[in-house]
Structures are given as C-alpha cells and as structure tokens.
Amino acid sequence: MSAFLELDGVTASYGTVQALFGVSLRLDEGRVLALMGRNGMGKTTTIRCISRLLPHKGGTIRFRSSNLAGLNAPRVARLGIGLVPEGRRCFAPLTVAENLTVAARPGPWDIPRVVRLFPRLGERMGQVSRTLSGGEQQMLAIGRALMTNPKLLVLDEATEGLAPVVRQEIWEGVRRLKAEGLSILVVDKSLKELASVADSAVVLERGQTVWTGGLEDLTPEMADRWLGV
Amino acid sequence: DGVKVGLITTLSGGGAGIGADVRDGFMLALKNAGDAGKQVEVVLEDDQQKPDVAVQIADKMIQSDNVDVLTGIIWSNLAMAVVPAATGQGKFYLSSNAAPSALAGSGCNPLYFSVSYQNDNLHEAAGAYASEKGVKKMFIMAPNYPAGQDSLAGFKRFYTGEVVAEVYTQVGQTDFAAEIAQIRASGAEEVFFFQPGGMGIAFLKQYAESGVDIPLIGPGFSLSEDILPAVGDAAIGIKNTSHWSTDLDNPANKAFVEGFRADFGRFPSLYAAQAYDTANLLLSAMAKASPSDPEAFRAALAAAEFDSVRGKFGFGPNQHPIQDIYVLEVEKRDGELTNKIIGTAMTDRGDAYAEQCQM
Amino acid sequence: MADPILSIRGLKKSFGALTATDDVSLDLFPGEIHALIGPNGAGKSTLIKQIVGEIRPNEGTIRFEGQVIDRLDAAARARLGLARSFQVSSVIPDFTVLQNVMLAVAGADGHVFRFHRPALSDRTLTEPARFHIAHAGLSGREGTRASVLSHGERRKLEIAMALALRPRAFLLDEPMAGMGLEGAKQLTAILSDLRSEAPILLVEHDMDAVFALADRISVLVYGRIIATGSVAEIRANPEVRRSYLGEEA
Amino acid sequence: MLLAEQVLNGLQYGMMLFLMAAGLTLVFGVMGLINLAHGSLYMIGAFACATVAAWTGSFWLGLAASLAAAAAAGALVEMAVIRRLYPRDHLDQVLATFALILVFSEGTRWIFGDFPLYLKLPPALSGAVTLPGGLQYPLFRLVIIAVGAAVALGLWLLITRTRLGIRIRAGEADREMIGALGVDIARLYTIVFALGAALAGLAGALVGSIQSVQVGMGEPVLILAFVVIVIGGIGSIKGALVGALLVGMTDTLGKAVIPGLFARFMEASDANTSGSAVASMLIYILMAAVLLVRPQGLFGARA
Amino acid sequence: MNRDLIVNLVIFALLVAVALGAHVAGQGFTVTLATKAAILGLAGVGLNLALGYGGLVSFGHAAFFGIGGYVTGIFASHAANGDPILTLPFTLMGSNEMLGIWPMAMLAAALAALLIGALSLRTSGVYFIMVTLAFAQMIYYFAISWPRYGGEDGLSFYVRNSFPGLNTFDPIQYFAICAGLLALALLFTAVVTQSRFGLALQATRQNEQRSTAVGIRATPVRLTAFVLSAMITALAGALYADLNRFVSPSMFSWHMSGEIMVFVILGGVGRLCGPVAGAAVFILLEHLLGPVSDHWQALLGLMLLAIVLFAPGGLIGLTLKALRRTEHG
Ligand SMILES: Nc1ncnc2c1ncn2[C@@H]1O[C@H](COP(=O)(O)OP(=O)(O)OP(=O)(O)O)[C@@H](O)[C@H]1O
Ligand SMILES: Nc1ncnc2c1ncn2[C@@H]1O[C@H](COP(=O)(O)OP(=O)(O)OP(=O)(O)O)[C@@H](O)[C@H]1O
Ligand SMILES: [Mg+2]
Ligand SMILES: [Mg+2]
C-alpha cells in the first residue's frame, strides 16, 4: 500500500541558508504522526514544504499518490490538507465568522459543528479576530482548518496558549477525528498527550530525520538527547 | 552664415497639442522660405511644461549647443524662468506666445521681443468689445494664478459697465457646476471667461449642457483651433477676441493657412500663426544682420519688416506688438470648426506696461 | 510583609458589552512570582496591557513602587522599570539578536538622543546585551537576524529583551508558549533565579511551570479574580479545577 | 435657491468623485495595492469611449469599449507587473505604477495624437431637466448621482456580502495563509484588479464626456481619489462614499461661500483671489483636519 | 572595508568623475546635469532619512524642497532691490551670500517640519502619506495664488548667489559646492543612522509596539528624524534655486514629492547612496532617451519598470546582489 503522505530525503533552504538536510517520514491513512525535535530543528520548515509555502529543493513529497513538487499551495490544500499554522495567523481584520467561512469547503464540518467544539467562538462570532484573546485565536485557527474539511490535518503547535481544560478538549477532539478516519500530522511539546494519540513519531535533529518509530519505543536517553527532557 | 535657434516647447503631456502647433508653424515658415530657411538650424527640446526643466534646457542650448536665439515657450510661468536666463547670458529671446506683464514693464530687455501679444491684450479687447456693444452687466471668471488675475484686470481696464461678479476658479479645475450656478443666478447679460486648455474644454461642454443661455465671450486661445474639435458644436457662435484668425484676408495668411492644412491636415491655431510669424521675423532680421552683432540684429528685429499673417504688425517701445485685435466667432467651415472675423475690438493696440519699460 | 511593588485597585475595562477586566485588585510583592491563570479570553492579557499602559482602563488605579502611574504612557512606564514580554513574539525583525537586545539596554538607560557614536562599538550597550543573550540561552545567535529565528528562539529573544531592561518588575505573558520541552525547562530555571532581582507577574497556561514556580496564584475568570492562594490551595479549589485545570490539577 | 442648487452641486460633485475613486477603493482600499496608475486607467476608459463613439457614432458602444479596454489593461498590468510585487515592500508598487503612468500617458499620446479628443454625451443624457421647485438641472449630473449610488451599493455588497470580498480581504491580511487554505488568490486578485480598472474606465468615459478627454486627464483624478478614500477610511466603501460627498460638498460650498466671507473684511478683488486660494486648499485642510481627529479616517478600522 | 561602503564610495566617486571629465572635455552642460543629480540626490538623501530609516513615507517633501528654494529666491531678490524682507518683529535684509542663506533655508524648513511633523505623526501608514501630501498641497496652492513673490509665475533672480572664494557661475565650481554638501549630508546620515538614535529610529520603523515596551517613545524620535530630513531636503531646494536662478511653485507640487520619492526607491530604500544613484540614473535616462524618440517618456517608464521588476532593493540592492554572486563564484 502506498503511503498517504510520504517525504523522502527532503531538503530545503531559506534563501542561501539551508534548513532541511534530508527529512523522511511516512504517514498512513487514518493515522496520527508526531513530528518532534528541539527548537529550530526544522519541524515548521517541514510542514511549510508539505503545504507548499516553501518549495523544497531535493527529495520527494507525495500526498495521496500525487507528487507535490510541481503544485502550488492552493492546489495542495485542495487535495485535502488543512493547516493550522504556527503562530495562528488568523486574518486579523476579518470577523470570526468570516475567518471560518473564507476557505470553507463542503463536508461534515460547518460552523455549528466548530462552535460545538469551541463554544467560546460562538460567543465571539462578530468580533474581528485581531482583538481575540490568544487562546481564542488558536481555536479559530483550528476551526478554520477544519472548515476546509481536510483529509489530512496538520497541527503545528496547535495547543500553544490554550487553557488546560481546552487543551484536553483538543486532544479529545483529535482522538475523535482520528476515530473518524482523519489523518493527522502533529507538532506539540506535550509528550504525554502525543503518546496517547500518535501511532508513530519522527524526530528531527538539525533538519534531518534521526529517528522513526512508535512513541513507546522512545527511551529516556533518546528523549534527553533529541528533545532535551 | 546661418543662425542657430533653440526651440523650447511642450511636446509631452496634456499641453503637447499646443507645442505641436508651435513646432509645426515655425518649421512651416522655414520650409516656405526655401534656401533662406535652410540657413536656420533648429534645436528642438521638450520642456515637459515644467519651469525648472525649461530653464535647464535653455542653459544647455546656450552653453552646449551655442544657439543664438531662443523661442517657443508657451506658458507664462516657463517664460518667467527662461527669458531672464537667456537674456542674462546675452541671447535673444523671441516669444512666440507667452508675454507676461513683468517682462513687458520694468522687466523689459533689449534682447527680448514678444511676437505674439502682451498677455493682457485679448482680455482688454474683450472688455472693449463688451463696452462698445453696450453690455451693462458682466460676469467674469478666470483661474486663480497670475495669468488669470491679469486677464480679469485686463478685461476691466476697458470695460465700462458693471461687473456683477468676479470669480476665480482653481487651477486645473475640471468641474464647473458651482460657477455655472453662480452665473445663472448672477443676472449678468454676458459672461467673460478665461479658461485655457482642458479647463476650457470642460467648461464649455458643461455650460452647453446646463441650459443657461447667457452669451459667452472669451480670449481667442480659449476657443482656438487646437481645442475646438474637442469641444464640438457646443462652441459654435461663441465670440472671442484675437489678433489673428484663419480667415484674415491677406496673402501671407492665405499661404500660411493653406500650407498648414495641406501639410498637417488641420486648421492652424493662433499658436501656430505666432510661431510662423516668429520664424519670419527672424528670417527678415537675418537678411539684414547677424546675431553676432547684437546691436544691428536687434535693430533689424525691431524694424519688423516681414509679411505678418496678421497683416500690419509693428513693435512698440518695449518691443511688444502694436496690432489690431479682432472679434471672432466660432463657425463650422468645410465640416471643421474654426473662427471667422466679425469685427474689430481695438486698433493699433500696444500695452499697458510700455511706459514702465526703460531700455 | 513588605510594601507591594505593584499594586492594582479596582481596575475595570470594557469593550462594548464585554467587561474584560471587572474590578480587579492585585498586588505583586518583592521577591515573589505571582502567577495569573484563567481560561482563554478571561482577560489576562488585557490586564497586562493596562498595567504597561498600552490600553487605558475605564476605572481603577495602578501604583508602582508607591507612585500612581495612571497618567504615564507606555514608554514612561517601561523606563520606570516595568518590563513585559508579549504573548505573540514582538521583536525588531531586521535587527540582529544583538541589536534587539542593545535596543532594550538603550531604552532602559534612557539615552536615545545620541547621534554621534556608533552604537555597535558602544560597549555600554553591547556588553550587557551579550550577557543577557547568554542568560536567555541564545549564545551563538547574536549575529542572526531576528526574522529568521525559529519560533522558540524568538521566544528566548523576547526573554533576553525583558532581562535587558533591568526592570523593577516583570510582566510575562505566556513566556513558555512555543518554548519546547527543553526551553521550558531552562526558562523555569531562569525565572526562578530572577525573582530575587525583581518580582514576576506570570501569565501562563503551562501548569508544570506555574506549579513549579509560583509563590501565589490568582485565578481570573470572565474578568474577575475568583481566587488567590498558594499552589496547593488553588489546585484544591473545586471551582478552579472545573473551569480551568481539568485533569491537570 | 442658489444655495439649494449649490448643495445639489456639492452632492453631485461628491458622487462624481466617488465614481472616480470607486475603482481605487477596490484596488487600494480592499486589496491594499498602491496603484498610482489609477488615473491612467481612467484616461484609457475615456479615450476608448471617445474613439469607439467616433467610429460607430454610438456613445453606448463607446461605454462598453471603455469598460473592456480598462479591464483588459488592468488585467494585463496585474499579471505582468503587480503580481511580481506582492511579496515586496509597498514602495516598489509606488515606483512601478509611477513608471506605468509614464508608459500609459505617452503610449496614449503615441496612439491618439497630441490633441484632445471629442466625446459628447448621447442625446438621451444631455440637456437640462426641470426639477421640482423649478430648478433647471443638467440631466447628466443626475445620471452621475444615480450611477455613483449604484456603484456604491454594488461594491458594498461585493465586499461585505460575498465570499469573493471576504477572500480578497483575507488575502490582503495574509496572502500566504489564504493560499495555504486552498484559495487561489492570484486569480482572484487579477479579477478584482481588472474590475477596479473597469470601474476606473467607466468613470473615465462618463466623466470624460463632460470634461476634456486628453493626456494627463487622470492626474488630478488620482490625487482626489486618494484623498476621498483616505478621509473615509481605507477599506471602507461606506467611508469612501461619505468621504467623497464630504469633499464634494466642501469644495463646492467653499468656492461659493468663502470669497463672499472674505469680502466682509478685505478689499473685493483681494477677497476674490485670497478667498479662492483658501477655497482651493479647502479639501486638503479638510483631509488634514479629519485625520488629525481620527487618524484612521472616518470609517477606518484602527490600525 | 565592507561591501556597502565600497558601493557607496564608488557611486559618489562616479558622480564626481563624470563632472570632472565633462569639465575637462568642455561639456559645460554635462557638468550642470551632474550638479542637478547631486542636488536632487541630496533632496533624496534627506527624504531617505525619514522614509528609508524611519519608515515615514512623506509624500510632502516638496514642501521643504520648495521652502529651501523660496528662502533662497526671496533673499536673493530682496538683496537685488534692497528692500528688507521683514521689518517686524525685527529687520531682515536680503542677502546673496549662500553661507548666509543656507542656514535660513534650513531653519525655515525645520520650523515647518516641526509643525507638519507634530501634526502628521498622529497618523501612520498611508494616512501619514496623505496628511503630508495635504500639507504640501496647501503650501502649493498658497504659492500659486500669492502674488507677492510671483504666484504661479515664480520668481527669477538673474544671478547665482555667491560663495566666498568661488565663482558660482562656473559650472564646475558650482558642482563642487553641491557635491561637497552632498558628501557632508551623506556623512551625517551615515553617522546618525549608526548611532543610538539611528538604532531607535529604525526600531520604531519596524515595530513601534516593541520600541515602546523597551521605553522608547516613537513620536519624539520620529519627529527629530523628520525635521533633520526636512532640513537636508531644504538645503537641496536652496541649491536647486541657485542652479536655475529661479524658483516657482512647481517646487512644491506633488510631482516633485513623487519624484524625490522615486529617486529614493529607485536607488534603494534605506541605502546610504541610494537616492544619489536613483537621481543620477533617472537624469541620465531622461537625458539619453530624450533624443531617441518623441515618446521618450514611455521608454523611460519601461526602463523604470524593468528596474523595479528585476532589481528588488533598487539599484544598490541589485549591485550588492551581483557582487555577492561574483564573490560566491
Ligand atoms: N524565514 C526564515 N528565513 C531563514 N531561516 C529560517 C526562516 N525560518 C526558519 N529559519 C531557520 O530554519 C531552521 C528551522 O526552523 P523551523 O521553524 O523549521 O524550526 P522548528 O523546528 O519549527 O522550531 P520551533 O520549535 O522553534 O518552532 C531554524 O534554524 C531557523 O532559524
Ligand atoms: N479590542 C477589543 N475589542 C473587543 N473585545 C476584545 C478586545 N480586546 C480583547 N477583547 C476580548 O476580551 C477578552 C479578554 O481577552 P484577553 O486577551 O485579555 O484574554 P486572555 O485572558 O489573555 O486569554 P488567552 O489566555 O486566550 O490569551 C477576550 O474575550 C477578547 O476577545
Ligand atoms: Mg516551529
Ligand atoms: Mg492572552
């Protein structure tokens, strides 16, 4: 069976500065993959390559058996990748409702369903997102990605800045989404939570894949070496 | 041997049409003069209608091209920059259009000749005409800059009736609804307006649409042949004052108008006529003297012995024209709009500033 | 107990119908880390913005070292020694890490109108700046432009700039966010040492850090402080557990 | 009566300004592009209308041509030039569109010659009508009020009520992100830019038919359009409309009233010149005053 | 030496070399063109301090350029006719000494900039662009219709003002004066932008919120930069007036503001010699294309377009990039 998402030896640079030196990973349909590594190791850069915000230099990226090399960001997104980017990036001058509808595509996720997940957003529908609290913006970013009804959800530190109860709800939601068959690529710092949802993990070190396996196989020494715990 | 002429005029932007007439009129005269015309070498440059550019071009023509004579400037504000620079460096300047009052009075200069008309003249003539016609109440209007202020002052100098309203519009204004409303409410018998270029086109079109039927009178260049096609039939019948017209009956003018139409396929405007006269004045002086002998050359110019398209033509003490000024009316001739002469507003008119000139 | 360094009384701020800060009173004493926790949108950042003078409260008074600072603008408050970090990193993107921190040093010593001496060779700027960069765990990145830092590195720069202000009080809005496990551990150690220099008002959703660091915790819900107490007291508070901590108590 | 007419003139002039600014509201206000060549697109519309009307004798065909020509020029400009500048500093747009002004102005003169063109209203729109109250008022000025109002309503609906509008605003806020969510913003931008250009062309044809159709006609339009949009608050259609009406009223009533006021305490002819000097500064004084009180314009969101 | 410094020196040296070469070859007018480039470059250097380093996109710098010019014109014309410029509150006589006129021009512009800046800096972004434009337009319309100094016709003063020990009418000597002042202004800008003040100014441009949070109030910093910038541009205006022996309201027009801005962007925003390169190239193109075709402005437009599209960071950005590429092999 060919993988749902597969990266093989991907390299990439920002201008003249190389950031990825060979990232490989594989995510099968309906699974959750954790992407891990210390600050500045290339997690976000990898995600930018997958969603074509940064064209990669070498290696291959395949998603649902298309080679992504020649495609632009909107095309790839329409193939079914929903991105929750690092730093939220809500559309500041748009209201919550507009943020949610701006890129919505038909499917099970609609506004009522997002509001059921994040009741707080329901209370703030008409507010421009610039003035939302940090956590509210994070909820909005997740809701916005879900509204595109993706096949692959990419979460880059999506629980950053959320209150513990909400964070628990998000993880609960992730588990539910996984149960519904959605594939998920997740970057997060909470090992405990990742362990409970991720089927496998990839660790990056200086822009390179250094380890792949089940999270339960990650020994404390490895965690200390690569993640600093 | 020959004379080198620096022709500085506007060849780009909105004023390029007038510049084209100046250039074409000047060149036509040289062409018509045959061999004599070949003695004149012309350096042509675009002033972009910017005074600083004009003065730099003048410097260049004087310092690098070694021209003997400069001419061609259309706009007063450019002339104010260039004329002192040229005469200050010992070069002749023959104005083919702009002749601001400052250069006619205390600022006059032996090396500077106006071959056109002193700026106030056409406005004065309009005032004289209105008085003579017995118009008792006039509404007068011009843009708010020196040429506009001079124009209304010039009009009032010879107008004896009552000015019911004196309105200054904004330079570059394109909508005249407010002024037209004032005209309608003013109770004036006629309206004198000075609106050069695009402002004039816009005003005339809007006036025609407004349903106000108070007659208009303007200076000739507000209804000259370069803009009449753009105004269209709305202009027919409007009176204006000018020292020249396409139908002036003299041989020089016939040759000029026909030659111009044949070469360029349009009626010449007064700008073209003045440039044509300027070139002929220059040629007449060249026949008698060389610019290298400024005294003699100046005397030869001052004699003004050439066949002007205006018929009789002479200079006053400040080297500005003394000439007749006519009343014209816009008409359609051969399917094209132009002016015809319907009367004379002033005869042998000089200007109001000559006394202040000490040369 | 000593006098509070920062003392807030009856602070109120509304946005239209929403009361984001509702009659909040709070003290920050020398040597303490006072954590402010509460659900998303409770008004924590809004409170910090009012303390630093970025937005004006509708009612209430703020005293800093005994002085009423209600009328001072944000820059003046910063120069009095109120340092803040931003919830969303806010740095000077085209400056290097070093220049960013130098700017903070220059701002703190108040001598901005010097036109003559090149800043980069001014050791009164560069030396403290390098020290704080090292302290925040960014050594080796001095010459890197801030815009190319990774998210976590930028958070560290944010801390270095706060340190460089040599403040009399720190107001930190979610400093741990985005830090990564290792960074969070380092930062916990840094903050723990810092409290002897100046007290900290710490807004944070990372409960590991809060429980490890806080001397006192206040809980803000819908703009109101519903509880203040020690770590143990707050962990035990059923209301706080229900509305905020969930399983993490 | 005169005052009533001047108020109507102010309203009409305001609508005319709005019409001239409408395309720019879309391109600059909503998409956030500094397009100095807006006046050139206006000029292209007028020239296309005049030429086609002269060929075919039909103003209406001319009007259609003006929309088409301006839209085509707009689309071309967007695809060939503007598109490459999105990731850059706004100032590069200033330089690029300044260069476009030169190209368009001289190009137009190249094609159409040095002289102003003839463009006249069709008989159906010309002449004066008598309003209730007995006021004679030019029909085309009423038409401009109507077209201006229709354009305002249409734009407002487009921007606030359609997904296209939301997407464009999102693209302005974060172009990369909207792409990552699957919206092909490049194509949308081309469409909207062309639409803005078409509106500029429409204004050029309509307004040009009662002003002069000549090279350089777009320059005063450019500045006025920016003034209108900025007074109203960038990005707000309602703001642009209110801004336009405010400027129109101020300008018209200023010209009508100020010289008279000055005449009360100075000599008549001085009052006329200095009064009208002040009147010509008035809209800039208005703009400065509005922005000093509300730095984000009347209806602008706080920056 | 670093690359930026070399590029800056080369640009300045080129300008001087062109002028000297033309002088030796007896091409007086080319010297005048180089002088014009130096003067307009100087105006751009002024604007660049506000726009490039401070992010203050002033679309009203023609106001200061024109004030510099008019102060020169007014002093010179009063010197010629002997009337005092002012009798109240103190008597101020005309002058034709450049060294006396320049400080006056800069002072007048500084006062105007203080007022305009203090008001305009309440706004930011495009609003700032438009408020500065508004103030310049007010001055422009005032100048057009104010008859005292010629209104739209402008003011001629026939002879260039004098400078001790030099014959200012000699093109190369006048060039020397302008180039000397340009060099001083460049040095001044280089020093100021490297200083603490420069650090603060550039910080407020990029992130005002952050600057405030470290205790730096943006407005005084910006206002200072705006005033300094206006003074440099006014000096350029004074020199331009003397170059032409003539001033007119077109110096105040928005075209002028736009042109100065174009020089800055063309050369490279926030680059020391950017405005000089921009002005020089613009003038060179204008001069070279003029004779090529009647429609040279279209060609000029296309050339500018090509530069924006293919040279991000302006001419200097392009040069630096090319140098970097050759260095990397
Ligand atoms: N826009 C950029 N330009 C240049 N370099 C960049 C840019 N963004 C990131 N980098 C560099 O690329 C490397 C990888 O960064 P990336 O953002 O992928 O890290 P990360 O693993 O997501 O880190 P974090 O946990 O801090 O978010 C870092 O060294 C960073 O400095
Ligand atoms: N300018 C504003 N206009 C309207 N509502 C606002 C404005 N600023 C903040 N709010 C609202 O006020 C509430 C408090 O916001 P604040 O940012 O203080 O929350 P917070 O406690 O910091 O939350 P988080 O932990 O998610 O960062 C939120 O609901 C927010 O949407
Ligand atoms: Mg990251
Ligand atoms: Mg917050």
PDB file of N, CA, C and O and ligand atoms in Angstrom, chain A residues 133-134, chain C residues 44-45 87 173-174, ligand 4:
ATOM      1  N   SER A 133      -8.594  37.003  22.202  1.00  0.00           N
ATOM      2  CA  SER A 133      -7.501  36.595  23.082  1.00  0.00           C
ATOM      3  C   SER A 133      -6.674  35.544  22.363  1.00  0.00           C
ATOM      4  O   SER A 133      -7.103  34.951  21.369  1.00  0.00           O
ATOM      5  N   GLY A 134      -5.460  35.328  22.887  1.00  0.00           N
ATOM      6  CA  GLY A 134      -4.556  34.389  22.230  1.00  0.00           C
ATOM      7  C   GLY A 134      -5.179  33.016  22.051  1.00  0.00           C
ATOM      8  O   GLY A 134      -5.123  32.411  20.971  1.00  0.00           O
TER       9      GLY A 134
ATOM     10  N   LYS C  44      -6.576  38.123  30.908  1.00  0.00           N
ATOM     11  CA  LYS C  44      -5.224  38.193  31.469  1.00  0.00           C
ATOM     12  C   LYS C  44      -4.357  39.157  30.663  1.00  0.00           C
ATOM     13  O   LYS C  44      -3.712  40.052  31.213  1.00  0.00           O
ATOM     14  N   SER C  45      -4.347  38.958  29.356  1.00  0.00           N
ATOM     15  CA  SER C  45      -3.515  39.847  28.531  1.00  0.00           C
ATOM     16  C   SER C  45      -4.031  41.274  28.605  1.00  0.00           C
ATOM     17  O   SER C  45      -3.255  42.232  28.624  1.00  0.00           O
ATOM     18  N   GLN C  87       2.678  38.110  24.344  1.00  0.00           N
ATOM     19  CA  GLN C  87       2.126  36.770  24.135  1.00  0.00           C
ATOM     20  C   GLN C  87       2.489  36.276  22.740  1.00  0.00           C
ATOM     21  O   GLN C  87       2.872  35.139  22.547  1.00  0.00           O
ATOM     22  N   ASP C 173       3.813  37.483  29.618  1.00  0.00           N
ATOM     23  CA  ASP C 173       2.583  36.915  29.075  1.00  0.00           C
ATOM     24  C   ASP C 173       2.919  35.630  28.322  1.00  0.00           C
ATOM     25  O   ASP C 173       3.447  35.680  27.213  1.00  0.00           O
ATOM     26  N   GLU C 174       2.668  34.535  28.934  1.00  0.00           N
ATOM     27  CA  GLU C 174       2.914  33.211  28.354  1.00  0.00           C
ATOM     28  C   GLU C 174       4.325  33.029  27.814  1.00  0.00           C
ATOM     29  O   GLU C 174       4.521  32.709  26.646  1.00  0.00           O
TER      30      GLU C 174
HETATM   31 MG    MG F   4      -3.677  36.322  26.490  1.00  0.00          MG
END
